[in-house]
PDB file of C-alpha atoms and ligand atoms in Angstrom:
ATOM      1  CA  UNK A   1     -15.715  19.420  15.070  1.00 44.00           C
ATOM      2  CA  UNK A   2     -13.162  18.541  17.556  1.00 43.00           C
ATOM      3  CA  UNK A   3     -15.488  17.093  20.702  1.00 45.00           C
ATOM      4  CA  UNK A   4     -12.542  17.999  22.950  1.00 46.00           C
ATOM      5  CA  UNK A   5     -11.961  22.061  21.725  1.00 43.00           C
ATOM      6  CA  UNK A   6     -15.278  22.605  19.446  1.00 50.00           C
ATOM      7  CA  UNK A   7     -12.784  23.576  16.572  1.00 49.00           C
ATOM      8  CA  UNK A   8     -12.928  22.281  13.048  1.00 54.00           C
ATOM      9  CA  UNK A   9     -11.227  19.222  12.793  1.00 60.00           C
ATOM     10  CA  UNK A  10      -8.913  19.439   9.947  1.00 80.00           C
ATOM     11  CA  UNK A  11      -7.683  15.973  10.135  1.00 88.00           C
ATOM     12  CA  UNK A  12      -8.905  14.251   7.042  1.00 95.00           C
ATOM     13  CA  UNK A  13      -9.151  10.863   7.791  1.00 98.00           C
ATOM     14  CA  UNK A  14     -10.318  11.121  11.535  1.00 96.00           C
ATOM     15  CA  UNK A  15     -11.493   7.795  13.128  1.00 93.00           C
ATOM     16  CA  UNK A  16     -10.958   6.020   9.741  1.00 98.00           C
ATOM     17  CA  UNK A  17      -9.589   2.544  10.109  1.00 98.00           C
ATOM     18  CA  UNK A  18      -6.422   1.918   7.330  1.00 98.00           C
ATOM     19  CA  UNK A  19      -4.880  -1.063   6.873  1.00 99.00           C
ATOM     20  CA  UNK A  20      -1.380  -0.801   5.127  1.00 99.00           C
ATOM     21  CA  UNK A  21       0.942  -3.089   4.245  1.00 99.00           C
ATOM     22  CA  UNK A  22       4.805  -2.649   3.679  1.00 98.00           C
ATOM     23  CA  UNK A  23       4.481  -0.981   6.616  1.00 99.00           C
ATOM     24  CA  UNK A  24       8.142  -0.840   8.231  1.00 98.00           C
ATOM     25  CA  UNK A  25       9.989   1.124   6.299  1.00 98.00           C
ATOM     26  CA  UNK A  26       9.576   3.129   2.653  1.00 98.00           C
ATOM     27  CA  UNK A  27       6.642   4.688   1.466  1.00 99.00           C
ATOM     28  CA  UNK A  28       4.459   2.168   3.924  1.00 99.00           C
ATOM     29  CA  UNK A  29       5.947   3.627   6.633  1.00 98.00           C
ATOM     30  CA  UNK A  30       5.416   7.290   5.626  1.00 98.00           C
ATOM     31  CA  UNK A  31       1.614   6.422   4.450  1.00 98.00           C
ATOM     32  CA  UNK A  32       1.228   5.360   8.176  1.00 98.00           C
ATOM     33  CA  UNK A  33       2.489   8.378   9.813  1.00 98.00           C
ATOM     34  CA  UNK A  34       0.999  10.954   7.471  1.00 98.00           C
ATOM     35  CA  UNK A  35      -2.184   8.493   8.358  1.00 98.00           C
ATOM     36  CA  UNK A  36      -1.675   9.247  12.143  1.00 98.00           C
ATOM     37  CA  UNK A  37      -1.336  13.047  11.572  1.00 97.00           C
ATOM     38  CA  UNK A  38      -4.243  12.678   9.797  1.00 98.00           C
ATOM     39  CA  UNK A  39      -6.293  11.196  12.845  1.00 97.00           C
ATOM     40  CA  UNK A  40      -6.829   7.398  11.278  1.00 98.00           C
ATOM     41  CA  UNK A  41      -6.342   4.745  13.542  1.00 98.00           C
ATOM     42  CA  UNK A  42      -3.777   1.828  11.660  1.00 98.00           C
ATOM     43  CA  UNK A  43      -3.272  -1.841  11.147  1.00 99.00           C
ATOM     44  CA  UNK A  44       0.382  -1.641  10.105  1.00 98.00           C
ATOM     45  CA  UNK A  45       1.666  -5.056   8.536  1.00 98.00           C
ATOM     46  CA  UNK A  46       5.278  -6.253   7.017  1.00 98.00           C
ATOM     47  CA  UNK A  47       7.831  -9.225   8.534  1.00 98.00           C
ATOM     48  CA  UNK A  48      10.063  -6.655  10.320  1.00 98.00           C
ATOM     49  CA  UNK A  49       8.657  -6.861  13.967  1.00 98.00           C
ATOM     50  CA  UNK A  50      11.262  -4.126  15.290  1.00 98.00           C
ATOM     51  CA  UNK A  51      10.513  -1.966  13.063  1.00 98.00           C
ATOM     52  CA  UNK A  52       6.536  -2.416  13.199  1.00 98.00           C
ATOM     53  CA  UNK A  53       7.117  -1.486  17.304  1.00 98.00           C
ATOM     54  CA  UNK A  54       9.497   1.619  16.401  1.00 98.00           C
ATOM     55  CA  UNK A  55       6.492   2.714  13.898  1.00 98.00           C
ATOM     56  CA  UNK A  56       3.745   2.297  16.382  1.00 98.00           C
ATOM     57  CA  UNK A  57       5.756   4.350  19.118  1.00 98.00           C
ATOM     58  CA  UNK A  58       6.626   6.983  16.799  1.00 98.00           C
ATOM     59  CA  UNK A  59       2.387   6.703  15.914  1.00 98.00           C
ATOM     60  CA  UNK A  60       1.193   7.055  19.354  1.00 98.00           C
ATOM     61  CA  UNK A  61       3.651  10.196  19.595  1.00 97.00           C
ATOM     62  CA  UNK A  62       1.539  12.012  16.940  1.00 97.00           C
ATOM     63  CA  UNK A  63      -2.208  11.086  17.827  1.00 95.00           C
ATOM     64  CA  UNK A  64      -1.900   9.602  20.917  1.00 97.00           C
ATOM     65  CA  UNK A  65      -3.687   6.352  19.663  1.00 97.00           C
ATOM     66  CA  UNK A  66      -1.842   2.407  19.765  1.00 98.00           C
ATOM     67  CA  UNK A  67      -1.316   1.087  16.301  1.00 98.00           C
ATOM     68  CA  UNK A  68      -2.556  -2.742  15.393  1.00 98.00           C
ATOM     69  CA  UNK A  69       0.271  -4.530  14.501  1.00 98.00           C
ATOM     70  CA  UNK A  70      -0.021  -7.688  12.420  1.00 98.00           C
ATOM     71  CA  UNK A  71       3.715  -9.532  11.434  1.00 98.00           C
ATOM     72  CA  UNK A  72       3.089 -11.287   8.307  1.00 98.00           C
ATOM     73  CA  UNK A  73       4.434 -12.612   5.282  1.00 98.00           C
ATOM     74  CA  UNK A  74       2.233 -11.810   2.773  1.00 98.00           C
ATOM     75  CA  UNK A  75       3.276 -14.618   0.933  1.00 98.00           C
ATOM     76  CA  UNK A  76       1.660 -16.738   3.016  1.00 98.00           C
ATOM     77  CA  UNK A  77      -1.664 -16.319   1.480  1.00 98.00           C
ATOM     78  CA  UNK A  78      -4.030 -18.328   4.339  1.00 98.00           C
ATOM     79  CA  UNK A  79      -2.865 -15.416   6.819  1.00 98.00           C
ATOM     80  CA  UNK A  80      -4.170 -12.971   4.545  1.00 98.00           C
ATOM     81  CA  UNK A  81      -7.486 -14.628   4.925  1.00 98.00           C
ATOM     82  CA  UNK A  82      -7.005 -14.854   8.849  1.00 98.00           C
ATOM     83  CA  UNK A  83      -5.859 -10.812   8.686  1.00 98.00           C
ATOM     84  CA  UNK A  84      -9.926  -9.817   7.302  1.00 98.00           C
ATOM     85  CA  UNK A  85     -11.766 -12.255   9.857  1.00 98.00           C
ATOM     86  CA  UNK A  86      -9.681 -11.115  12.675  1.00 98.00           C
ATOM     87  CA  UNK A  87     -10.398  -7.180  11.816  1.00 98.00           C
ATOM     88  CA  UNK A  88     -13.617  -8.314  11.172  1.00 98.00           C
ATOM     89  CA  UNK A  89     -13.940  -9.440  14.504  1.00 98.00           C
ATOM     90  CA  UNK A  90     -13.015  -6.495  16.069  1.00 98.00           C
ATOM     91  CA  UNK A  91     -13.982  -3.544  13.851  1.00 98.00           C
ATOM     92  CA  UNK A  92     -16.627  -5.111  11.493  1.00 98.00           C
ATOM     93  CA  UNK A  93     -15.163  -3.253   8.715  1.00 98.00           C
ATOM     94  CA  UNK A  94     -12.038  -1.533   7.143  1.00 99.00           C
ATOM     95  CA  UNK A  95     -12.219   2.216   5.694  1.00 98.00           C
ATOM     96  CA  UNK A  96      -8.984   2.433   3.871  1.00 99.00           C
ATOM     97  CA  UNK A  97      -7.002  -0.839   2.232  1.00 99.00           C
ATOM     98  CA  UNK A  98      -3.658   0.391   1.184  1.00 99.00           C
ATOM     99  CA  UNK A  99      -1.961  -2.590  -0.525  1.00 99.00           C
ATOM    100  CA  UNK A 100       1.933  -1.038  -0.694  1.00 99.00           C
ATOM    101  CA  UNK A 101       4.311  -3.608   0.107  1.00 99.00           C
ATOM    102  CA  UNK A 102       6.205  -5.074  -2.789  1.00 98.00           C
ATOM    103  CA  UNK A 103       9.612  -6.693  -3.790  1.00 98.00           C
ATOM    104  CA  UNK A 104      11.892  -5.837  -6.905  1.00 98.00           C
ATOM    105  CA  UNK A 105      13.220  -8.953  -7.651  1.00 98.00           C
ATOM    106  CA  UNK A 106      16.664  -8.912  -9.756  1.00 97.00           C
ATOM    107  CA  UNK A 107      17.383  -6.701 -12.869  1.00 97.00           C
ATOM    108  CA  UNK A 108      18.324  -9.351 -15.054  1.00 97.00           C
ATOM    109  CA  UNK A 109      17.420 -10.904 -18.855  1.00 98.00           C
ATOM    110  CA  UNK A 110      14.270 -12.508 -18.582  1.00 98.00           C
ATOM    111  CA  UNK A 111      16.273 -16.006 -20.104  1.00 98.00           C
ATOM    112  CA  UNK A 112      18.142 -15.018 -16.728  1.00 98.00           C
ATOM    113  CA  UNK A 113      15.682 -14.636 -14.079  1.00 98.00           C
ATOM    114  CA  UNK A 114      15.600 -17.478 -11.596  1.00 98.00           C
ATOM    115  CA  UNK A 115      12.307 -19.094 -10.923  1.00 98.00           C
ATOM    116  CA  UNK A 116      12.369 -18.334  -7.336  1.00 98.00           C
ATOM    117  CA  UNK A 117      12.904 -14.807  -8.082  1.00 98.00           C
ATOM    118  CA  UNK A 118       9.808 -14.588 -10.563  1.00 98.00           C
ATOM    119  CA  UNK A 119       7.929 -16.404  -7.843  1.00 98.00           C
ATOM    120  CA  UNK A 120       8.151 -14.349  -4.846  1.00 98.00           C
ATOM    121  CA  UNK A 121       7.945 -10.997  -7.392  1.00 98.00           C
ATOM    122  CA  UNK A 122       4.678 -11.814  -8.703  1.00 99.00           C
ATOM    123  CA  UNK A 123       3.587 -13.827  -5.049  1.00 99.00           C
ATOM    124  CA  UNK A 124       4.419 -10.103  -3.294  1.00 99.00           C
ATOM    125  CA  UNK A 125       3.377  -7.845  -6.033  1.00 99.00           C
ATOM    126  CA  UNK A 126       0.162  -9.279  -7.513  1.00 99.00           C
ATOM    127  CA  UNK A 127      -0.923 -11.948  -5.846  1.00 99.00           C
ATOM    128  CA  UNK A 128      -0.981 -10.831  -2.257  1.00 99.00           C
ATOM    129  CA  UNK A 129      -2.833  -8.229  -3.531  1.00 99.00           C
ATOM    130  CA  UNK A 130      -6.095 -10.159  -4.519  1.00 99.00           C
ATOM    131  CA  UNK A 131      -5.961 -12.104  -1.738  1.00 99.00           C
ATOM    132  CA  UNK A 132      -6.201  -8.633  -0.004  1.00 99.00           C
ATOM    133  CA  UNK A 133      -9.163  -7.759  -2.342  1.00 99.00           C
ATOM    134  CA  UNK A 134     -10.541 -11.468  -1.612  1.00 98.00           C
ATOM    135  CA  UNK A 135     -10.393 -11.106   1.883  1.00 98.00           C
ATOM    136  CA  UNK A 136     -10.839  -7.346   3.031  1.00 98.00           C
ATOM    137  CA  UNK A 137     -13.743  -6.690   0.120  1.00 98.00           C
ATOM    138  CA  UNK A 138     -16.257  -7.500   2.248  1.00 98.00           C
ATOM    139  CA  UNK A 139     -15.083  -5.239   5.493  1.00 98.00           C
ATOM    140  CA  UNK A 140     -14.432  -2.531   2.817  1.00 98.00           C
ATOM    141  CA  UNK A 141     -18.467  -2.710   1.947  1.00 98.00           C
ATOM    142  CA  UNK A 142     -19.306  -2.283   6.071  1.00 98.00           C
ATOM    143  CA  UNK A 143     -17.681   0.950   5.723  1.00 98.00           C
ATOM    144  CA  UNK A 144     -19.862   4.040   4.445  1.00 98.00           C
ATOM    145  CA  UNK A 145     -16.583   5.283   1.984  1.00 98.00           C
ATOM    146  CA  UNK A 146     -14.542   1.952   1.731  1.00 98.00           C
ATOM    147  CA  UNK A 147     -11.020   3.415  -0.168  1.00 98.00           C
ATOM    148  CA  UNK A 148      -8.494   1.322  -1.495  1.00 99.00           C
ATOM    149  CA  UNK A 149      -5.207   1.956  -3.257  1.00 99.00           C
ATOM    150  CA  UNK A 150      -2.974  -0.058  -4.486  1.00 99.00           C
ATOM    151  CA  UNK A 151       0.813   0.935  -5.277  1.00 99.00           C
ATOM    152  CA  UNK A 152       2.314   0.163  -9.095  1.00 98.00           C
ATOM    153  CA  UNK A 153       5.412   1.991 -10.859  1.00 98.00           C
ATOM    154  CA  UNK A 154       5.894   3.461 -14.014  1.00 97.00           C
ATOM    155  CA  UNK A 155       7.285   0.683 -15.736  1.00 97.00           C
ATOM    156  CA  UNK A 156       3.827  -1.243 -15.516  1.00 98.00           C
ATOM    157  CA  UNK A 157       2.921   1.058 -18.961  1.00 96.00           C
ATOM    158  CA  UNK A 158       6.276   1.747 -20.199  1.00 96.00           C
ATOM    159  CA  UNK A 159       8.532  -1.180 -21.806  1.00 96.00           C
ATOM    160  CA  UNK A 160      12.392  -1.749 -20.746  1.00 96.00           C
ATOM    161  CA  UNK A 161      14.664  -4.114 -20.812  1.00 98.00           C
ATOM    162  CA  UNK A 162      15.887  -6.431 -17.368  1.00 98.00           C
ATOM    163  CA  UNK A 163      12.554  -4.830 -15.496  1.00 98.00           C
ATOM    164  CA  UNK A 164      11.102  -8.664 -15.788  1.00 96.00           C
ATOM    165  CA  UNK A 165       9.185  -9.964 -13.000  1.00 98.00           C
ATOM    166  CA  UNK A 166       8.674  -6.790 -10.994  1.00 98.00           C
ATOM    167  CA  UNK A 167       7.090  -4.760 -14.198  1.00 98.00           C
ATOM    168  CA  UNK A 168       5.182  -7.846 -15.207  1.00 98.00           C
ATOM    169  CA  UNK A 169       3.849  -7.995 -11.619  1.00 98.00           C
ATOM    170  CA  UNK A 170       2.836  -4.401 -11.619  1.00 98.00           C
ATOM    171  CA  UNK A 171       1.004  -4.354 -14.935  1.00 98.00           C
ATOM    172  CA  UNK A 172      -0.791  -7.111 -13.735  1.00 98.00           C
ATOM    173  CA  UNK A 173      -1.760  -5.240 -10.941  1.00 98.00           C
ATOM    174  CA  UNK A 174      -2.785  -2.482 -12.552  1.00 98.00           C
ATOM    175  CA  UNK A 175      -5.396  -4.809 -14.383  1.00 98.00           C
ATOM    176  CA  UNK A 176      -6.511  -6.162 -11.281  1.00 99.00           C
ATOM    177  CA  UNK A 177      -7.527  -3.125  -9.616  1.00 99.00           C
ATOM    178  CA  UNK A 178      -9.360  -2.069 -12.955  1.00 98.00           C
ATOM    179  CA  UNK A 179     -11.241  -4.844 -12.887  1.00 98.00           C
ATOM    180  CA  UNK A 180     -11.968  -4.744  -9.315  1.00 99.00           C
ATOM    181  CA  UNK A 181     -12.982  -1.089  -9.577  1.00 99.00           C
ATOM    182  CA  UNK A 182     -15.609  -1.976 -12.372  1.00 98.00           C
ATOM    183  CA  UNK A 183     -17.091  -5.090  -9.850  1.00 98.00           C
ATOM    184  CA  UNK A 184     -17.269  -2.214  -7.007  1.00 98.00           C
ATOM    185  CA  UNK A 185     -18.940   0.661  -9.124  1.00 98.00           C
ATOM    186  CA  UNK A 186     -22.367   0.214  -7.345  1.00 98.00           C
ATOM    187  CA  UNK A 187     -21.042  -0.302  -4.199  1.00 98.00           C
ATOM    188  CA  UNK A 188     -19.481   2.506  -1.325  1.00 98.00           C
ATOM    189  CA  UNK A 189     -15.941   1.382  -2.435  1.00 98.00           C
ATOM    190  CA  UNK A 190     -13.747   2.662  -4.453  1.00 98.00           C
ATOM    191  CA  UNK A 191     -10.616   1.535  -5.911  1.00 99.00           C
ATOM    192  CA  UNK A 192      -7.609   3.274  -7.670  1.00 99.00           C
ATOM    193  CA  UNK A 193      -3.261   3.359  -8.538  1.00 98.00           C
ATOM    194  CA  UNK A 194      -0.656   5.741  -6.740  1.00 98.00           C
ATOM    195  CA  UNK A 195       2.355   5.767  -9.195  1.00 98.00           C
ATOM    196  CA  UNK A 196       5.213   7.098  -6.707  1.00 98.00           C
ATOM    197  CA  UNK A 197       7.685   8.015  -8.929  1.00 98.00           C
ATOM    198  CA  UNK A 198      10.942   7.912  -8.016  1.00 98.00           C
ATOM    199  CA  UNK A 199      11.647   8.003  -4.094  1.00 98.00           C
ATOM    200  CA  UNK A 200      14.568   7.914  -1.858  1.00 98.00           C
ATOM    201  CA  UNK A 201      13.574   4.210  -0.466  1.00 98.00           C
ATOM    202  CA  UNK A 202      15.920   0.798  -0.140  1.00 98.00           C
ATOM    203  CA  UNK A 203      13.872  -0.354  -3.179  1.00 98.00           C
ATOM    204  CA  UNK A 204      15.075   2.687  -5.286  1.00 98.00           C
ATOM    205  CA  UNK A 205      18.836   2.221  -4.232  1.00 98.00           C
ATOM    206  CA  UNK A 206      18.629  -1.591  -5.034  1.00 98.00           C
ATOM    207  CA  UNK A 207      17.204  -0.949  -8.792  1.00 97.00           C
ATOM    208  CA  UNK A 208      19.299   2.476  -8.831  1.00 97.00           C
ATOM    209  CA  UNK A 209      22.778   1.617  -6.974  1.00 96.00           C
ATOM    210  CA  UNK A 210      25.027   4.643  -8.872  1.00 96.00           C
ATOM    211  CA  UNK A 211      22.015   7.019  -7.806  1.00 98.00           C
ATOM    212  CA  UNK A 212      22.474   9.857  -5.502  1.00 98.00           C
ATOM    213  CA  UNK A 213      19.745   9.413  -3.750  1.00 98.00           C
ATOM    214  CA  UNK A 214      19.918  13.011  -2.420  1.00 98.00           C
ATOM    215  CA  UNK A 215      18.193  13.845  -6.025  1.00 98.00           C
ATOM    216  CA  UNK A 216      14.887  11.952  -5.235  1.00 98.00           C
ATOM    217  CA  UNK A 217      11.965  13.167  -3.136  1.00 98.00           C
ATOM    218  CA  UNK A 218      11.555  11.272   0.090  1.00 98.00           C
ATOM    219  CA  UNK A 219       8.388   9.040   0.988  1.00 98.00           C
ATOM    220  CA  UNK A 220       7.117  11.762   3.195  1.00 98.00           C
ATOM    221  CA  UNK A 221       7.422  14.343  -0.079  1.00 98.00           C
ATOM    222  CA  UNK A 222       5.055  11.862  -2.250  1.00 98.00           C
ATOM    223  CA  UNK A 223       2.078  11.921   0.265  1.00 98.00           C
ATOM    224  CA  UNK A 224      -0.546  13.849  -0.753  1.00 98.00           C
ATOM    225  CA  UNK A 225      -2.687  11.467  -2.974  1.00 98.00           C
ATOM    226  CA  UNK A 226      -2.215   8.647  -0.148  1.00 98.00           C
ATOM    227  CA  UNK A 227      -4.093  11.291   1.668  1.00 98.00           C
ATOM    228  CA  UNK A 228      -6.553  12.343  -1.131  1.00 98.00           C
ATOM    229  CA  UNK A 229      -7.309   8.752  -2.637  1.00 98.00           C
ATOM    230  CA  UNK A 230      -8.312   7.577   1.263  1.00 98.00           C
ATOM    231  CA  UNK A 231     -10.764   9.888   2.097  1.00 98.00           C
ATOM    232  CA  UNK A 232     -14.039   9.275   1.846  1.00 97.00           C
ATOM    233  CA  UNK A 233     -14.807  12.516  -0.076  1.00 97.00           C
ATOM    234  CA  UNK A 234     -12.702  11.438  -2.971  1.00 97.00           C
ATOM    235  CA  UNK A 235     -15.081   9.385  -5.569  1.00 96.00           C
ATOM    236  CA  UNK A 236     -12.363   8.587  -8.576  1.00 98.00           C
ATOM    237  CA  UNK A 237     -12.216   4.696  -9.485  1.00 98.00           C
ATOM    238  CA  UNK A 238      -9.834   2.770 -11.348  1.00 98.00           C
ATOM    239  CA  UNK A 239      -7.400   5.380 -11.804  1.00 98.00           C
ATOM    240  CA  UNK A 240      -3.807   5.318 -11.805  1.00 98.00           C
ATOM    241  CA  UNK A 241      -2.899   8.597 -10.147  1.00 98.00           C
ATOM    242  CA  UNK A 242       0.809   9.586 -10.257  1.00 98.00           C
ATOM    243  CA  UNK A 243       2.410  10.970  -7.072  1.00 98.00           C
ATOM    244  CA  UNK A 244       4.942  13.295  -9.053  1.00 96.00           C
TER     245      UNK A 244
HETATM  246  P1  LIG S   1      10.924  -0.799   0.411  1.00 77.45           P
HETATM  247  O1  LIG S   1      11.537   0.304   1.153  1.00 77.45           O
HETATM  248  O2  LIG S   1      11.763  -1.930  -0.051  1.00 77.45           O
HETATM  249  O3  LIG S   1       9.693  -1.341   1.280  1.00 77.45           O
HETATM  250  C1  LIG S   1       8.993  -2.493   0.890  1.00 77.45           C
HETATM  251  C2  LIG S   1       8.014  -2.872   1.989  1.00 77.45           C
HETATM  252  O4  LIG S   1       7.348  -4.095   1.590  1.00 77.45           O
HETATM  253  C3  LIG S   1       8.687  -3.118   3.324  1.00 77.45           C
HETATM  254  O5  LIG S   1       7.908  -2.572   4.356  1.00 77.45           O
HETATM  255  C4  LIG S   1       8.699  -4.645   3.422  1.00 77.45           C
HETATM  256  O6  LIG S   1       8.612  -5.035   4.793  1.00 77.45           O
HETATM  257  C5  LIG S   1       7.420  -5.027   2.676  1.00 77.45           C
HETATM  258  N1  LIG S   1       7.496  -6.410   2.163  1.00 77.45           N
HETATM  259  C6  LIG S   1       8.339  -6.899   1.230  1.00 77.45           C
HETATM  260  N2  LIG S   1       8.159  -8.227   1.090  1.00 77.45           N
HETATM  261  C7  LIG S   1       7.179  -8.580   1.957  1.00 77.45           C
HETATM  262  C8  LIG S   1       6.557  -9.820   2.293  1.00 77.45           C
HETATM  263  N3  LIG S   1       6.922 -10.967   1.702  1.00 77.45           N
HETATM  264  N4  LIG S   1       5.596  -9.822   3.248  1.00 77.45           N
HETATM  265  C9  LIG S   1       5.231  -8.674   3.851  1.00 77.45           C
HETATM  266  N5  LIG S   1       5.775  -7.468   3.579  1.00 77.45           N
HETATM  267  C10 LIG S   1       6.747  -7.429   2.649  1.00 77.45           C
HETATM  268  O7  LIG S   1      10.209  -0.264  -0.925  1.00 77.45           O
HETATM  269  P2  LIG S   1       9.400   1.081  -1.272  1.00 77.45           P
HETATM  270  O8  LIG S   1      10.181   1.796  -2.282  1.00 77.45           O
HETATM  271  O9  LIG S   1       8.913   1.770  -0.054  1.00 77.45           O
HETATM  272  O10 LIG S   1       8.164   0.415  -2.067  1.00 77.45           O
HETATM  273  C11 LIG S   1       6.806   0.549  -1.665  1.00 77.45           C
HETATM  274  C12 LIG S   1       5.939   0.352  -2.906  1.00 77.45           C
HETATM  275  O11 LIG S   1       6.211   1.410  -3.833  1.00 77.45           O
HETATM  276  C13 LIG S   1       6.215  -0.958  -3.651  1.00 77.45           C
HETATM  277  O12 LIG S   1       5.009  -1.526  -4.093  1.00 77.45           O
HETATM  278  C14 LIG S   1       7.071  -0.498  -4.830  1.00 77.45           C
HETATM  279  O13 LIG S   1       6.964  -1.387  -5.914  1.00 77.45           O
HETATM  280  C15 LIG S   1       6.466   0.855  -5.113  1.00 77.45           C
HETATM  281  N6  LIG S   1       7.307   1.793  -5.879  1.00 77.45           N
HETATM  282  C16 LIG S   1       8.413   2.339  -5.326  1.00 77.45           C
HETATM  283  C17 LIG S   1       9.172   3.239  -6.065  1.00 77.45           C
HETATM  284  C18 LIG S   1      10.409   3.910  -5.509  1.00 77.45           C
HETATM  285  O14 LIG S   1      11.068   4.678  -6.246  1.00 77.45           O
HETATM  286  N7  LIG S   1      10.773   3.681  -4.261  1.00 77.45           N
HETATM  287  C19 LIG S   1       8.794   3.575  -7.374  1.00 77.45           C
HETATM  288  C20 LIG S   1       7.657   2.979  -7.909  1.00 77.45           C
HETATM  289  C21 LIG S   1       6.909   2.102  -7.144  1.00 77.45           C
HETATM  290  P3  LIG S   1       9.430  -6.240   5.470  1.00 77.45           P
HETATM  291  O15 LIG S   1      10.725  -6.401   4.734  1.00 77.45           O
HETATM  292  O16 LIG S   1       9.551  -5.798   6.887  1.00 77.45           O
HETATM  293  O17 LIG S   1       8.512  -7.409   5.315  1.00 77.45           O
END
């Protein structure tokens, strides 16, 4: 019940603390305002500190509550480890992880793909993401219904040519949060896959240039199981649920 009017509250993930990353623009960006609408309070992380700003104005628009914004290159793994003990510090847990930011790379031959490339794919994709399990685990198991998603494509599972680095990254990923979904079984947390599909984002024009992108469903359109998969209601673990 709403303390304030005594009607239901209808806002899902009221009070819940969410962390997302890939914050500032793209589906990170629509995860955090559906969030809002939904009553969570956010930690909102990517490099783009203009952006981060717009997104916590355009946050405390819809629920009246500041965002807690955190700059960071997640490729600069010791920060991810700063990230849990500083929420630590001042919540003592996390409700909702939502691990979303990622890179493409270039769509090239593997015997083409420059190292550097490869690197910061799989550094982004897969590896930021266990540092994220590594470090917010533990604030996730403070938290009665600890919920956290991680975002893959389809091309993890399905084989094509000049995909390289970015679908190796994701099918790794996909293994990671299986396995870390079988160490969590006994515990509060639970951890599962959003598949987007394909959505109007600058990642989508960059892999898609010729594409209208007028024929793709926007972030905001692809919400519901961000919603579903974070609250603490929902029980599924290690699955890959598809947003389309
Ligand atoms: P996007 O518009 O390019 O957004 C990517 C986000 O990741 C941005 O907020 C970016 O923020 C952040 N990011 C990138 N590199 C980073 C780094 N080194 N450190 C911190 N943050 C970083 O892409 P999107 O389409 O919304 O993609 C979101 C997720 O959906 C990705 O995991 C992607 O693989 C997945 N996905 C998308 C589609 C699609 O059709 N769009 C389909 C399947 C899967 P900054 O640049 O500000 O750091």
């Amino acid at each position: 019940m709403s303390e304030a009017t005594g009607a239901p509250n209808t806002q899902t993930l009221a009070g819940r603390i969410c962390l997302v990353t890939g914050a500032s623009r793209g589906i990170g960006r629509a995860i955090a305002t559906r969030y809002a609408r939904e009553g969570a309070d956010l930690i909102l992380t990517a490099r783009t500190v203009g952006a981060l700003e717009e997104l916590d104005d355009e946050i405390r628009a819809i629920n009246g509550k500041t965002s807690l914004l955190v700059p960071m290159d997640l490729r600069n793994f010791d920060t991810i480890d700063q990230l849990g003990a500083g929420l630590y510090e001042r919540y003592g847990k996390v409700d909702v992880l939502v691990g979303n930011a990622g890179v493409l790379g270039t769509m090239t031959p593997l015997a083409h793909l420059e190292p550097k490339t490869w690197q910061e794919v799989i550094d982004v994709n897969l590896t930021a993401n266990w540092r994220l399990i590594r470090s917010i685990d533990p604030l996730l198991r403070q938290s009665t219904a600890g919920r956290a998603i991680f975002v893959s494509s389809g091309v993890a599972r399905d084989v094509r040519a000049y995909w390289g680095a970015y679908a190796v990254s994701k099918a790794a990923l996909e293994m990671l949060v299986g396995i870390y979904a079988k160490e969590i079984q006994q515990s509060n947390v639970r951890a599962n896959i959003i598949d987007p599909g394909r959505t109007r984002t600058r990642m989508r024009a960059a892999a898609y240039p010729g594409e209208d992108p007028m024929t793709l469903r926007t972030p905001e359109e692809i919400m519901e199981p961000f919603v579903r998969l974070a609250r603490a209601d929902y029980t599924g673990n290690g699955e890959v649920v598809k947003a389309y």
